[in-house]
Tab-separated table of N, CA and C in Angstrom:
chain	number	residue	atom	x	y	z
A	6	MET	N	132.028	62.990	114.359
A	6	MET	CA	131.786	63.041	116.080
A	6	MET	C	132.553	63.774	117.110
A	7	ASN	N	132.396	64.610	117.548
A	7	ASN	CA	133.363	65.673	118.455
A	7	ASN	C	132.886	65.376	119.685
A	8	THR	N	133.374	64.358	120.527
A	8	THR	CA	132.720	63.891	121.602
A	8	THR	C	133.202	65.128	122.906
A	9	GLU	N	134.086	65.463	122.585
A	9	GLU	CA	134.604	66.981	123.515
A	9	GLU	C	133.455	67.621	123.519
A	10	LEU	N	133.083	68.440	122.124
A	10	LEU	CA	131.860	69.171	122.323
A	10	LEU	C	130.823	68.709	122.687
A	11	ASN	N	130.598	67.344	122.437
A	11	ASN	CA	129.477	66.686	123.249
A	11	ASN	C	128.938	67.148	124.396
A	12	LYS	N	130.483	66.351	125.037
A	12	LYS	CA	130.139	66.847	126.787
A	12	LYS	C	130.094	68.242	127.266
A	13	LYS	N	131.118	68.692	126.276
A	13	LYS	CA	130.936	70.203	126.779
A	13	LYS	C	129.178	70.775	126.932
A	14	ASN	N	128.786	70.752	125.625
A	14	ASN	CA	127.129	70.792	125.378
A	14	ASN	C	126.409	70.028	126.243
A	15	ALA	N	126.385	69.281	126.669
A	15	ALA	CA	125.646	68.147	127.834
A	15	ALA	C	125.800	68.437	129.095
A	16	ILE	N	126.873	69.512	129.600
A	16	ILE	CA	127.384	69.868	130.549
A	16	ILE	C	127.028	71.087	130.731
A	17	ALA	N	127.214	71.889	129.879
A	17	ALA	CA	126.564	73.130	130.061
A	17	ALA	C	124.805	73.158	129.283
A	18	PHE	N	124.150	72.254	129.023
A	18	PHE	CA	122.732	72.079	128.776
A	18	PHE	C	122.094	71.679	130.017
A	19	TYR	N	122.707	71.103	130.757
A	19	TYR	CA	122.043	70.506	131.907
A	19	TYR	C	122.040	71.204	133.287
A	20	LYS	N	123.553	72.111	133.374
A	20	LYS	CA	123.610	73.057	133.983
A	20	LYS	C	122.301	74.400	133.913
A	21	MET	N	122.612	74.853	133.057
A	21	MET	CA	121.536	75.557	132.499
A	21	MET	C	119.877	75.434	132.795
A	22	ALA	N	120.118	74.386	132.502
A	22	ALA	CA	118.406	74.336	132.932
A	22	ALA	C	118.404	73.917	134.461
A	23	TYR	N	119.264	73.172	134.981
A	23	TYR	CA	119.369	72.863	136.594
A	23	TYR	C	119.141	73.949	137.821
A	24	GLU	N	119.652	75.338	136.922
A	24	GLU	CA	119.736	76.436	137.878
A	24	GLU	C	118.733	77.411	137.023
A	25	GLY	N	117.443	76.771	136.333
A	25	GLY	CA	116.321	77.842	135.965
A	25	GLY	C	116.656	78.570	135.128
A	26	ASN	N	117.384	78.345	133.784
A	26	ASN	CA	117.050	78.604	132.323
A	26	ASN	C	116.816	77.328	131.492
A	27	PRO	N	115.713	77.222	131.489
A	27	PRO	CA	115.974	75.887	130.682
A	27	PRO	C	115.434	76.107	129.359
A	28	THR	N	114.489	77.385	128.903
A	28	THR	CA	114.264	77.806	127.528
A	28	THR	C	115.663	78.020	126.962
A	29	LYS	N	116.637	78.522	127.750
A	29	LYS	CA	117.740	78.990	126.977
A	29	LYS	C	118.682	77.404	126.275
A	30	ALA	N	118.678	76.976	127.667
A	30	ALA	CA	119.557	75.323	127.401
A	30	ALA	C	118.985	74.562	126.501
A	31	VAL	N	117.470	74.560	126.045
A	31	VAL	CA	116.878	74.277	124.537
A	31	VAL	C	117.232	74.767	123.547
A	32	GLU	N	117.247	76.280	123.786
A	32	GLU	CA	117.370	77.187	122.675
A	32	GLU	C	118.833	76.732	121.864
A	33	LEU	N	119.859	76.561	122.696
A	33	LEU	CA	121.348	76.380	122.613
A	33	LEU	C	121.580	74.951	122.348
A	34	TYR	N	121.122	74.092	122.931
A	34	TYR	CA	121.786	72.899	122.969
A	34	TYR	C	120.803	70.985	122.494
A	35	VAL	N	119.686	72.036	121.820
A	35	VAL	CA	118.690	71.005	122.011
A	35	VAL	C	118.632	70.800	120.439
A	36	GLY	N	118.756	69.503	119.865
A	36	GLY	CA	118.038	69.330	118.169
A	36	GLY	C	116.980	69.804	117.780
A	37	GLU	N	116.561	69.007	116.591
A	37	GLU	CA	115.421	69.260	115.761
A	37	GLU	C	114.346	68.427	116.817
A	38	THR	N	114.435	67.207	117.269
A	38	THR	CA	113.495	66.408	118.454
A	38	THR	C	114.415	66.299	119.885
A	39	TYR	N	113.339	65.867	120.802
A	39	TYR	CA	113.911	65.550	121.795
A	39	TYR	C	113.386	64.200	122.601
A	40	ILE	N	113.859	63.228	122.810
A	40	ILE	CA	113.269	61.869	123.096
A	40	ILE	C	113.503	61.801	124.446
A	41	GLN	N	112.922	61.804	125.422
A	41	GLN	CA	113.065	61.540	127.108
A	41	GLN	C	112.511	60.570	127.375
A	42	HIS	N	113.528	59.479	128.257
A	42	HIS	CA	113.344	58.228	128.800
A	42	HIS	C	112.721	58.559	130.206
A	43	ASN	N	112.875	59.530	130.924
A	43	ASN	CA	112.507	59.663	132.246
A	43	ASN	C	110.961	59.750	132.587
A	44	PRO	N	110.235	58.777	132.857
A	44	PRO	CA	108.684	58.696	133.183
A	44	PRO	C	107.815	59.675	133.526
A	45	MET	N	108.771	60.841	134.096
A	45	MET	CA	108.296	62.032	134.949
A	45	MET	C	108.296	62.986	133.699
A	46	VAL	N	108.624	63.136	132.587
A	46	VAL	CA	108.593	63.881	131.452
A	46	VAL	C	108.355	63.665	130.565
A	47	ALA	N	107.694	64.140	129.703
A	47	ALA	CA	107.279	63.975	128.212
A	47	ALA	C	108.110	64.122	127.117
A	48	ASP	N	107.859	63.462	126.316
A	48	ASP	CA	108.522	64.052	125.086
A	48	ASP	C	109.029	65.403	124.644
A	49	GLY	N	110.038	65.816	123.912
A	49	GLY	CA	109.864	67.207	123.719
A	49	GLY	C	110.152	68.316	124.199
A	50	SER	N	110.746	69.341	123.536
A	50	SER	CA	111.625	70.466	124.166
A	50	SER	C	110.397	70.965	125.260
A	51	GLN	N	109.561	71.607	124.955
A	51	GLN	CA	108.246	71.900	125.923
A	51	GLN	C	108.149	71.437	127.442
A	52	ALA	N	108.199	70.195	126.838
A	52	ALA	CA	107.501	69.339	127.933
A	52	ALA	C	108.944	69.364	128.942
A	53	PHE	N	110.309	69.500	128.554
A	53	PHE	CA	111.332	69.654	129.357
A	53	PHE	C	111.408	71.023	129.670
A	54	ILE	N	111.312	72.428	128.791
A	54	ILE	CA	111.189	73.452	129.755
A	54	ILE	C	110.459	73.240	130.957
A	55	ASP	N	109.122	73.182	130.626
A	55	ASP	CA	107.845	73.056	131.640
A	55	ASP	C	108.770	72.527	133.032
A	56	TYR	N	108.730	71.010	132.798
A	56	TYR	CA	109.355	70.257	133.734
A	56	TYR	C	110.196	71.217	135.332
A	57	PHE	N	111.641	71.832	134.145
A	57	PHE	CA	112.536	72.435	134.895
A	57	PHE	C	111.986	74.008	135.423
A	58	ASP	N	110.987	74.689	134.812
A	58	ASP	CA	110.484	75.590	135.371
A	58	ASP	C	109.904	75.175	136.480
A	59	ARG	N	108.863	74.145	136.454
A	59	ARG	CA	108.100	73.830	137.993
A	59	ARG	C	109.365	73.573	138.980
A	60	MET	N	110.582	72.844	138.695
A	60	MET	CA	111.518	72.632	139.550
A	60	MET	C	112.002	73.806	140.245
A	61	GLN	N	112.309	74.655	139.447
A	61	GLN	CA	113.084	75.917	139.585
A	61	GLN	C	111.787	76.745	140.675
A	62	LYS	N	110.403	77.047	140.298
A	62	LYS	CA	109.418	77.658	141.405
A	62	LYS	C	109.354	76.727	142.483
A	63	GLU	N	109.652	75.658	142.363
A	63	GLU	CA	109.056	74.728	143.454
A	63	GLU	C	110.458	74.651	144.787
A	64	PHE	N	111.510	74.517	143.808
A	64	PHE	CA	112.828	74.445	144.566
A	64	PHE	C	113.745	75.327	144.477
A	65	PRO	N	113.978	76.461	144.332
A	65	PRO	CA	115.075	77.533	143.629
A	65	PRO	C	116.471	77.531	144.310
A	66	VAL	N	116.559	77.019	145.773
A	66	VAL	CA	118.004	77.061	145.892
A	66	VAL	C	117.915	75.271	146.337
A	67	LYS	N	119.179	74.804	145.265
A	67	LYS	CA	119.872	73.559	145.005
A	67	LYS	C	120.830	74.229	144.532
A	68	SER	N	121.675	72.874	144.166
A	68	SER	CA	123.117	72.709	143.722
A	68	SER	C	123.543	71.437	143.078
A	69	ILE	N	124.194	71.525	141.879
A	69	ILE	CA	124.570	70.188	141.408
A	69	ILE	C	126.036	70.569	141.237
A	70	ASP	N	126.768	69.266	141.327
A	70	ASP	CA	128.357	69.394	141.267
A	70	ASP	C	128.462	68.145	139.852
A	71	PHE	N	129.072	68.497	138.570
A	71	PHE	CA	129.279	67.618	137.478
A	71	PHE	C	130.696	66.600	138.273
A	72	VAL	N	130.524	65.102	138.690
A	72	VAL	CA	131.336	64.546	139.200
A	72	VAL	C	132.358	64.071	137.999
A	73	ARG	N	132.197	63.832	137.253
A	73	ARG	CA	132.984	63.003	136.171
A	73	ARG	C	131.684	62.988	135.269
A	74	SER	N	132.490	62.953	133.507
A	74	SER	CA	131.506	62.994	132.560
A	74	SER	C	132.505	61.609	131.605
A	75	VAL	N	131.366	61.280	130.617
A	75	VAL	CA	132.246	59.953	129.627
A	75	VAL	C	131.593	60.636	128.534
A	76	ALA	N	132.436	60.372	127.234
A	76	ALA	CA	131.486	60.281	126.273
A	76	ALA	C	132.497	59.466	124.802
A	77	GLU	N	131.559	58.856	124.251
A	77	GLU	CA	131.906	57.473	123.295
A	77	GLU	C	130.615	57.581	121.949
A	78	GLY	N	131.148	58.187	121.331
A	78	GLY	CA	130.510	58.161	120.027
A	78	GLY	C	129.351	59.237	120.072
A	79	ASP	N	127.875	59.492	119.834
A	79	ASP	CA	127.112	59.991	119.957
A	79	ASP	C	126.650	60.426	121.634
A	80	LEU	N	127.008	59.603	122.179
A	80	LEU	CA	126.353	59.341	123.566
A	80	LEU	C	127.397	60.136	124.699
A	81	VAL	N	126.514	60.666	125.766
A	81	VAL	CA	127.373	61.206	126.978
A	81	VAL	C	126.795	60.929	128.404
A	82	ALA	N	127.691	60.563	129.070
A	82	ALA	CA	127.303	60.110	130.531
A	82	ALA	C	127.577	61.090	131.028
A	83	LEU	N	126.861	61.618	132.451
A	83	LEU	CA	127.185	62.196	133.511
A	83	LEU	C	126.899	61.856	134.607
A	84	HIS	N	127.932	62.111	135.590
A	84	HIS	CA	127.521	61.490	137.123
A	84	HIS	C	127.394	62.917	137.983
A	85	THR	N	126.651	63.208	138.540
A	85	THR	CA	126.286	64.159	138.915
A	85	THR	C	126.054	64.173	140.551
A	86	HIS	N	126.544	64.702	141.778
A	86	HIS	CA	125.879	65.391	143.146
A	86	HIS	C	125.126	66.198	143.094
A	87	GLN	N	124.077	65.925	143.802
A	87	GLN	CA	122.540	67.001	143.618
A	87	GLN	C	122.186	67.226	145.391
A	88	VAL	N	122.453	68.333	145.732
A	88	VAL	CA	121.866	68.835	146.919
A	88	VAL	C	120.537	69.864	146.879
A	89	TRP	N	119.549	69.502	147.219
A	89	TRP	CA	118.246	69.758	147.481
A	89	TRP	C	118.061	70.620	148.709
A	90	PRO	N	116.427	71.416	148.988
A	90	PRO	CA	116.729	71.925	150.754
A	90	PRO	C	116.104	70.665	151.184
A	91	ASP	N	116.863	70.937	152.703
A	91	ASP	CA	117.037	70.603	154.152
A	91	ASP	C	117.868	69.493	153.865
A	92	ASN	N	119.466	69.930	152.794
A	92	ASN	CA	120.334	69.259	152.675
A	92	ASN	C	119.857	67.789	152.195
A	93	ASP	N	118.877	67.409	151.425
A	93	ASP	CA	118.559	66.108	150.868
A	93	ASP	C	119.469	65.860	149.775
A	94	GLU	N	120.087	64.792	149.341
A	94	GLU	CA	121.301	64.791	148.333
A	94	GLU	C	120.744	63.709	147.537
A	95	TYR	N	121.242	63.572	146.329
A	95	TYR	CA	121.171	62.787	145.418
A	95	TYR	C	122.196	62.550	144.464
A	96	ILE	N	122.389	61.054	143.414
A	96	ILE	CA	123.360	60.806	142.697
A	96	ILE	C	122.566	60.869	141.632
A	97	THR	N	123.109	61.643	140.470
A	97	THR	CA	122.486	61.071	139.310
A	97	THR	C	123.390	60.386	138.168
A	98	MET	N	122.713	59.477	137.343
A	98	MET	CA	123.549	59.073	135.988
A	98	MET	C	122.409	59.157	135.073
A	99	ASP	N	123.210	60.570	134.289
A	99	ASP	CA	122.367	60.684	132.646
A	99	ASP	C	122.864	60.501	131.895
A	100	PHE	N	122.156	59.822	130.720
A	100	PHE	CA	122.642	59.514	129.690
A	100	PHE	C	122.253	60.508	128.253
A	101	PHE	N	122.927	61.083	127.426
A	101	PHE	CA	122.551	62.211	126.347
A	101	PHE	C	123.012	61.433	125.362
A	102	ARG	N	121.972	61.490	124.164
A	102	ARG	CA	122.468	61.027	122.607
A	102	ARG	C	122.586	62.419	122.286
A	103	CYS	N	123.565	62.699	120.942
A	103	CYS	CA	123.899	63.911	120.470
A	103	CYS	C	123.377	63.845	119.048
A	104	ASP	N	123.174	64.662	118.230
A	104	ASP	CA	123.058	64.621	116.640
A	104	ASP	C	124.676	64.868	116.242
A	105	GLU	N	124.581	65.122	114.895
A	105	GLU	CA	125.930	65.322	114.302
A	105	GLU	C	126.294	66.467	114.751
A	106	ASN	N	125.762	67.402	115.040
A	106	ASN	CA	126.266	68.876	115.481
A	106	ASN	C	126.187	69.054	116.506
A	107	GLY	N	126.108	67.928	117.858
A	107	GLY	CA	126.713	68.097	118.908
A	107	GLY	C	125.371	68.353	119.682
A	108	LYS	N	124.076	68.762	119.079
A	108	LYS	CA	122.593	69.049	119.551
A	108	LYS	C	122.322	67.695	120.397
A	109	ILE	N	121.921	67.982	121.663
A	109	ILE	CA	121.166	66.992	122.316
A	109	ILE	C	119.794	66.206	122.034
A	110	ILE	N	119.559	64.904	121.503
A	110	ILE	CA	118.183	64.357	120.951
A	110	ILE	C	117.356	63.471	121.464
A	111	GLU	N	118.100	62.932	122.750
A	111	GLU	CA	117.337	61.736	123.855
A	111	GLU	C	118.557	61.720	125.189
A	112	HIS	N	117.706	61.455	125.743
A	112	HIS	CA	117.695	61.479	127.009
A	112	HIS	C	117.283	60.155	128.497
A	113	TRP	N	118.501	59.748	128.921
A	113	TRP	CA	117.558	58.708	129.810
A	113	TRP	C	118.338	59.292	131.526
A	114	ASP	N	117.919	58.499	132.256
A	114	ASP	CA	118.608	59.101	133.738
A	114	ASP	C	118.402	57.747	134.942
A	115	SER	N	119.070	58.017	135.712
A	115	SER	CA	118.878	57.199	136.997
A	115	SER	C	119.000	58.245	137.998
A	116	ILE	N	118.327	57.684	139.431
A	116	ILE	CA	118.560	59.066	140.301
A	116	ILE	C	118.271	58.043	141.408
A	117	GLN	N	119.181	58.372	142.495
A	117	GLN	CA	119.298	57.427	143.638
A	117	GLN	C	119.680	58.393	145.039
A	118	GLN	N	118.977	58.562	146.196
A	118	GLN	CA	118.856	59.122	147.112
A	118	GLN	C	120.219	58.758	148.007
A	119	ILE	N	121.324	59.696	148.474
A	119	ILE	CA	121.859	59.201	149.439
A	119	ILE	C	121.483	59.083	150.480
A	120	PRO	N	121.831	57.605	151.092
A	120	PRO	CA	121.288	57.140	152.412
A	120	PRO	C	122.538	58.092	153.355
A	121	LYS	N	121.445	57.890	154.380
A	121	LYS	CA	122.199	58.848	155.523
A	121	LYS	C	123.594	58.111	156.152
A	122	THR	N	123.021	56.521	155.980
A	122	THR	CA	124.016	55.912	156.429
A	122	THR	C	124.610	54.966	155.496
A	123	SER	N	126.010	54.931	155.785
A	123	SER	CA	126.541	53.401	154.892
A	123	SER	C	127.033	52.230	155.729
A	124	ASN	N	127.513	51.355	154.873
A	124	ASN	CA	127.879	49.880	155.515
A	124	ASN	C	129.547	50.126	155.108
A	125	ASN	N	130.120	51.303	154.313
A	125	ASN	CA	131.278	51.786	153.970
A	125	ASN	C	131.520	53.540	153.977
A	126	ASN	N	132.529	53.767	153.866
A	126	ASN	CA	132.919	54.574	154.446
A	126	ASN	C	133.346	55.794	152.774
A	127	ASN	N	132.973	55.027	151.243
A	127	ASN	CA	133.221	55.409	150.441
A	127	ASN	C	131.947	56.333	150.088
A	128	THR	N	131.770	57.280	149.021
A	128	THR	CA	130.569	58.089	149.142
A	128	THR	C	130.419	58.065	147.433
A	129	MET	N	128.890	58.248	147.111
A	129	MET	CA	128.598	57.812	146.209
A	129	MET	C	129.306	58.285	144.809
A	130	TYR	N	129.935	59.763	144.754
A	130	TYR	CA	130.561	60.523	144.108
A	130	TYR	C	131.559	60.776	144.004
A	131	LYS	N	132.540	60.284	144.990
A	131	LYS	CA	134.160	60.595	144.480
A	131	LYS	C	134.515	59.473	144.628
């Protein structure tokens, strides 16, 4: 298992899909099956493509910063900071499981909106 390849592929996959090209992301980085644990998205590559195509049409201007990535065995964890229209900010924690060729075959995520105020001076992403 090549953990560095898995991290590289997970980041490239997520960035490409997020920035508006989920079809190419699937072609390059997804394995034979794609299991989805986000309840907003069905299993399978086409459901993933449909979801990100819709996000691109509805929200063409958005940004993503990959804050950190961690890989162990066949799993990759990505911590991102996302900014959506009207300066609406989110933190995500995404987990990807890769096959023996570094292709993504499973995904879990947790998304939290960044509140306008905080009881400390720490950011949620640095």
